[in-house]
CSV table of C-alpha atoms in Angstrom, one decimal:
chain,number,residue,atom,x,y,z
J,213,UNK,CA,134.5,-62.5,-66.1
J,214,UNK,CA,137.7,-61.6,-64.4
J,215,UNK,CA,137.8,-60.9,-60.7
J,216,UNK,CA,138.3,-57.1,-60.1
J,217,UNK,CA,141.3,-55.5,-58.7
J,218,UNK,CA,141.8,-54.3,-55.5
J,219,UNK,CA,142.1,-51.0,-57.3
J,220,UNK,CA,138.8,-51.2,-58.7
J,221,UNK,CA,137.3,-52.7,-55.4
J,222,UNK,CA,138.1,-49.9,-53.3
J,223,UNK,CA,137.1,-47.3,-56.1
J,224,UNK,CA,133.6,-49.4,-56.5
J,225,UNK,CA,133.4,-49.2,-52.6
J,226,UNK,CA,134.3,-45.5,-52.6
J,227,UNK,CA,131.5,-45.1,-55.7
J,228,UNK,CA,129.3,-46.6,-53.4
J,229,UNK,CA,130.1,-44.3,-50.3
J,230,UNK,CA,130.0,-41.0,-52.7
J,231,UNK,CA,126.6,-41.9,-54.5
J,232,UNK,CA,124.5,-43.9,-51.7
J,233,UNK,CA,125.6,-43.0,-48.1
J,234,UNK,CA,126.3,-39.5,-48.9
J,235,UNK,CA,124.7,-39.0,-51.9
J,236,UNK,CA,121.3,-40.0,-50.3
J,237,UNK,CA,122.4,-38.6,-47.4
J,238,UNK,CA,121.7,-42.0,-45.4
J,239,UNK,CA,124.4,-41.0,-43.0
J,240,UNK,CA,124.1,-37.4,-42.3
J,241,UNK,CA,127.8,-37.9,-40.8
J,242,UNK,CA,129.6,-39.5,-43.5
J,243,UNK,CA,130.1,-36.4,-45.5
J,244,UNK,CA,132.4,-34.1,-43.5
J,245,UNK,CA,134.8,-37.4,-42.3
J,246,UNK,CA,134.9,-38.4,-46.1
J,247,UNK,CA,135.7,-34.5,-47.7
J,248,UNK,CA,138.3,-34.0,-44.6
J,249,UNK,CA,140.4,-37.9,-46.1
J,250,UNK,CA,139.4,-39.4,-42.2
J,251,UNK,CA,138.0,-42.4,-43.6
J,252,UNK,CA,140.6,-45.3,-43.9
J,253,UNK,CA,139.8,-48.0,-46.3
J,254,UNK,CA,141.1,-51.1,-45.9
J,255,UNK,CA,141.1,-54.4,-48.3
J,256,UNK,CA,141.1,-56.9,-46.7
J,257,UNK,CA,142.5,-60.6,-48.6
J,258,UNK,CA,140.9,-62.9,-46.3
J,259,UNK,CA,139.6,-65.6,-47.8
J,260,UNK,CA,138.7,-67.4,-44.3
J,261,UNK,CA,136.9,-65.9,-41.3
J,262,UNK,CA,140.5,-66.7,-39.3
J,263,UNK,CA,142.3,-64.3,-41.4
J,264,UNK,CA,139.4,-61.6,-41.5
J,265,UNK,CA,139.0,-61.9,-37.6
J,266,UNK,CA,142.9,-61.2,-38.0
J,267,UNK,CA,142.5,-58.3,-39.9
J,268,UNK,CA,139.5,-57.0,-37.9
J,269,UNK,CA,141.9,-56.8,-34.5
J,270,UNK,CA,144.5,-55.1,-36.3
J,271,UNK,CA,142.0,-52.3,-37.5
J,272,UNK,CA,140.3,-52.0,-34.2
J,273,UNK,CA,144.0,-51.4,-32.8
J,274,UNK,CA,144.9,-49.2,-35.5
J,275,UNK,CA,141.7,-47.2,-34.9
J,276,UNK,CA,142.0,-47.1,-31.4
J,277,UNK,CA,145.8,-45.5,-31.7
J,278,UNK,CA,145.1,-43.4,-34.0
J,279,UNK,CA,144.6,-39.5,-33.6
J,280,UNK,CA,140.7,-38.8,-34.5
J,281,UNK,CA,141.8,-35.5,-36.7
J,282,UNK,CA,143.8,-38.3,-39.1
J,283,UNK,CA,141.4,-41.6,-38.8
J,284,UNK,CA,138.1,-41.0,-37.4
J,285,UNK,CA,136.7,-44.4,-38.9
J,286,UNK,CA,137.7,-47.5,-40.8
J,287,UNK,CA,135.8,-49.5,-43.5
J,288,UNK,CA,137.4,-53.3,-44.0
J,289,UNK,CA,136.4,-54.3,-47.2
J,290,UNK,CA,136.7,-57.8,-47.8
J,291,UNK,CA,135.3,-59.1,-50.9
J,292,UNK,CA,136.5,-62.5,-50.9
J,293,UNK,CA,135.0,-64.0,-47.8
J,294,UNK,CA,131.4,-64.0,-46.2
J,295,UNK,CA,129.8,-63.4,-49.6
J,296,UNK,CA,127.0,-65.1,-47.5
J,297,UNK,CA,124.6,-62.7,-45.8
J,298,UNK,CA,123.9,-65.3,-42.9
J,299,UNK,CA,127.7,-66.0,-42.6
J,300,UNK,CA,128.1,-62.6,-42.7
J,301,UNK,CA,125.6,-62.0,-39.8
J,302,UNK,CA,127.0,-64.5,-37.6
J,303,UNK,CA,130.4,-63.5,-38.2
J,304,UNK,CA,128.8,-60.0,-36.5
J,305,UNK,CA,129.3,-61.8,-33.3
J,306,UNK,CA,132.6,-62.7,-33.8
J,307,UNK,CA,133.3,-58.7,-34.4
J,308,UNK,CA,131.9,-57.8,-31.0
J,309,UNK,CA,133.5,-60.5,-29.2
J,310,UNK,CA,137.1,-58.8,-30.8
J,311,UNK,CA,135.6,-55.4,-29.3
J,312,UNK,CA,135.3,-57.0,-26.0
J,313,UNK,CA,138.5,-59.0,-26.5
J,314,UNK,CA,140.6,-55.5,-26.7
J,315,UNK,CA,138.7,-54.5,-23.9
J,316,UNK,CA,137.5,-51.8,-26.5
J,317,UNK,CA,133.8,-52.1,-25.5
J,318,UNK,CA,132.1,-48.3,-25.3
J,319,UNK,CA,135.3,-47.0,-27.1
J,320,UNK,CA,134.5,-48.6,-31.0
J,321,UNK,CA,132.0,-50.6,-32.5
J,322,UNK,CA,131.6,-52.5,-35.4
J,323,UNK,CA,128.8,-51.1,-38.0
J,324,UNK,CA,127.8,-53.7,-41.2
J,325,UNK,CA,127.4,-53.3,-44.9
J,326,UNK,CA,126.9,-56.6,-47.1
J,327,UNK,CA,125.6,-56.6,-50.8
J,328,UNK,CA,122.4,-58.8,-49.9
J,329,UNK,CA,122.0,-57.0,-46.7
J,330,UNK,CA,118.6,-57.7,-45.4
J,331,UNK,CA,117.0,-56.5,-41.8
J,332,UNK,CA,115.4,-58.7,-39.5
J,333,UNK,CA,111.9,-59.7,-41.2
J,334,UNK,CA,111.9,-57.5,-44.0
J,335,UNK,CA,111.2,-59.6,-47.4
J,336,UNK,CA,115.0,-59.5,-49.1
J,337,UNK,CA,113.4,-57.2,-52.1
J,338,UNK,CA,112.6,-54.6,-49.9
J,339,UNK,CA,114.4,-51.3,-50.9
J,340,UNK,CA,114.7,-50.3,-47.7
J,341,UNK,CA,117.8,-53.0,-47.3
J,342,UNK,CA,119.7,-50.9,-49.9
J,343,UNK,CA,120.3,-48.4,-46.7
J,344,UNK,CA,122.9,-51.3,-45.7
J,345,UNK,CA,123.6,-52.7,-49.1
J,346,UNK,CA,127.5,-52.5,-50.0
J,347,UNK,CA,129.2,-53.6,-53.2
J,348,UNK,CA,131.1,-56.0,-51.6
J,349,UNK,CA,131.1,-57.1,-47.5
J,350,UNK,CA,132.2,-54.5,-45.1
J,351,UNK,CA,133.2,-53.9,-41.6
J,352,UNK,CA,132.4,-50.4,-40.1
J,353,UNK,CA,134.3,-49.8,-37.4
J,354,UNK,CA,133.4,-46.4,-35.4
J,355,UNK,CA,134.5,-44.1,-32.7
J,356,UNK,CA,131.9,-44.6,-29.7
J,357,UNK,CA,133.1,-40.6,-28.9
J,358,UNK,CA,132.5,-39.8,-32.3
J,359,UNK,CA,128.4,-41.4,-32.8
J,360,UNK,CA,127.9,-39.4,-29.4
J,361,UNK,CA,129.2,-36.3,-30.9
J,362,UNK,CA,127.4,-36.4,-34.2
J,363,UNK,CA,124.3,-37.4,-32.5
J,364,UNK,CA,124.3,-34.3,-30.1
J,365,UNK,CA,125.2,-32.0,-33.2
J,366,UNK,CA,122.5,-33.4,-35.2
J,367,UNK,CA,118.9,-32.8,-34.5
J,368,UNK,CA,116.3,-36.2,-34.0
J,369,UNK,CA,118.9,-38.2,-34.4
J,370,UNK,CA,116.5,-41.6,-33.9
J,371,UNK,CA,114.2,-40.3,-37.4
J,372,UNK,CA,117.6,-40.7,-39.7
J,373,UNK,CA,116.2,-44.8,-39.8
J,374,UNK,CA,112.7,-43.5,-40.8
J,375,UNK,CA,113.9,-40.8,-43.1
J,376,UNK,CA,115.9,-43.3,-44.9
J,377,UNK,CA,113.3,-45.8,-45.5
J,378,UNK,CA,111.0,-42.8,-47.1
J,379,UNK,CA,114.1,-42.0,-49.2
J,380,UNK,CA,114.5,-45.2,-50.0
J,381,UNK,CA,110.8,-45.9,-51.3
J,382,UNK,CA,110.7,-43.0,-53.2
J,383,UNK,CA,113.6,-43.7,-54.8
J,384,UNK,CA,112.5,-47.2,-55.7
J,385,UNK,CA,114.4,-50.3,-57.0
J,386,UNK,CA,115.0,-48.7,-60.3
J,387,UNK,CA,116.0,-45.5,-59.0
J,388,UNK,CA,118.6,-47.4,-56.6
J,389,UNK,CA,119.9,-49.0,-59.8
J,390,UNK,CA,120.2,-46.0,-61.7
J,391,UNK,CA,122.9,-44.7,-59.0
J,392,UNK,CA,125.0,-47.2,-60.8
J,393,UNK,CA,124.5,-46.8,-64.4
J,394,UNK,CA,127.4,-44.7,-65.4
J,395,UNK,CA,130.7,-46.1,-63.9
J,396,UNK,CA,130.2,-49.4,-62.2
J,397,UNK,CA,127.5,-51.8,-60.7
J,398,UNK,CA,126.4,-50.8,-57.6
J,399,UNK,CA,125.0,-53.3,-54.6
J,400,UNK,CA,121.7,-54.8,-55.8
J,401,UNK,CA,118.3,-53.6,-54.6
């Protein structure tokens, strides 16, 4: 089987945003950033840590720089390194340390998506990882001024984690793979 594009791995990524994030509405502040084009999507070619870590300082700069009516968030999508969920993970270190780095600490942070996402001691079938399950890995990076916002607009802000576990369960493993039946494989639950 052919590797995909990087056509068809932003359009599976964009699939995934559309159908899960907002679909479910596991991020009750994905929707307007996404209809109003403030999202920017990145691909990332990395095929090292080195070179994403490279990429990742670019983006936080770029983010920083940028007017939040144009780019209020990035997603780095970079499908052809940590594939492993525990590289992955550590590499989340490495991402805060960059924050730091750019002295960008309580102005961004970094956010994670990986297809074999898994929380701390939850048993790696559990549906409720899908919340965090990508098509390929990403890197999230987020306006601190913008969680605060969304937070204050949006009421209980601290239930969205519980309310997407119940989604989640009802839903079900099958249910998560029938978001992906029609136009491409989704992440796996």
């Amino acid at each position: 089987m052919a590797a995909p594009t990087p056509d068809a791995v932003l359009a599976r990524s964009r699939l995934w945003l559309e159908r899960a994030v907002i679909g479910l509405n596991l991020c009750p502040f994905a929707k307007s950033v996404h209809l109003r084009g403030q999202v920017r999507w990145v691909l990332s070619d990395a095929t090292d840590e080195a070179a994403l870590l490279a990429d990742l300082l670019v983006e936080l700069e770029r983010l920083y720089d940028a007017d939040p009516a144009d780019v209020e968030t990035t997603l780095i999508v970079h499908p052809h390194v940590l594939g492993d969920f525990l590289d992955y993970n550590d590499f989340l270190d490495v991402a805060d340390a960059a924050v730091s780095e750019l002295d960008l600490d309580g102005e961004i942070q970094v956010a994670s998506f990986h297809p074999d996402y898994r929380f701390a001691d939850s048993d790696p079938e559990s549906v409720e990882n899908c919340s965090n399950r990508s098509p390929y890995p990403m890197l999230h990076l987020l306006r601190e001024s913008s969680i605060a916002r969304a937070v204050a607009a949006f009421p209980d802000a601290a239930s969205i984690y519980e309310r997407n576990i119940a989604t989640l369960r009802k839903l079900g493993p099958a249910g998560w793979r029938r978001l992906w039946t029609d136009d491409a494989p989704g992440p796996e639950a």
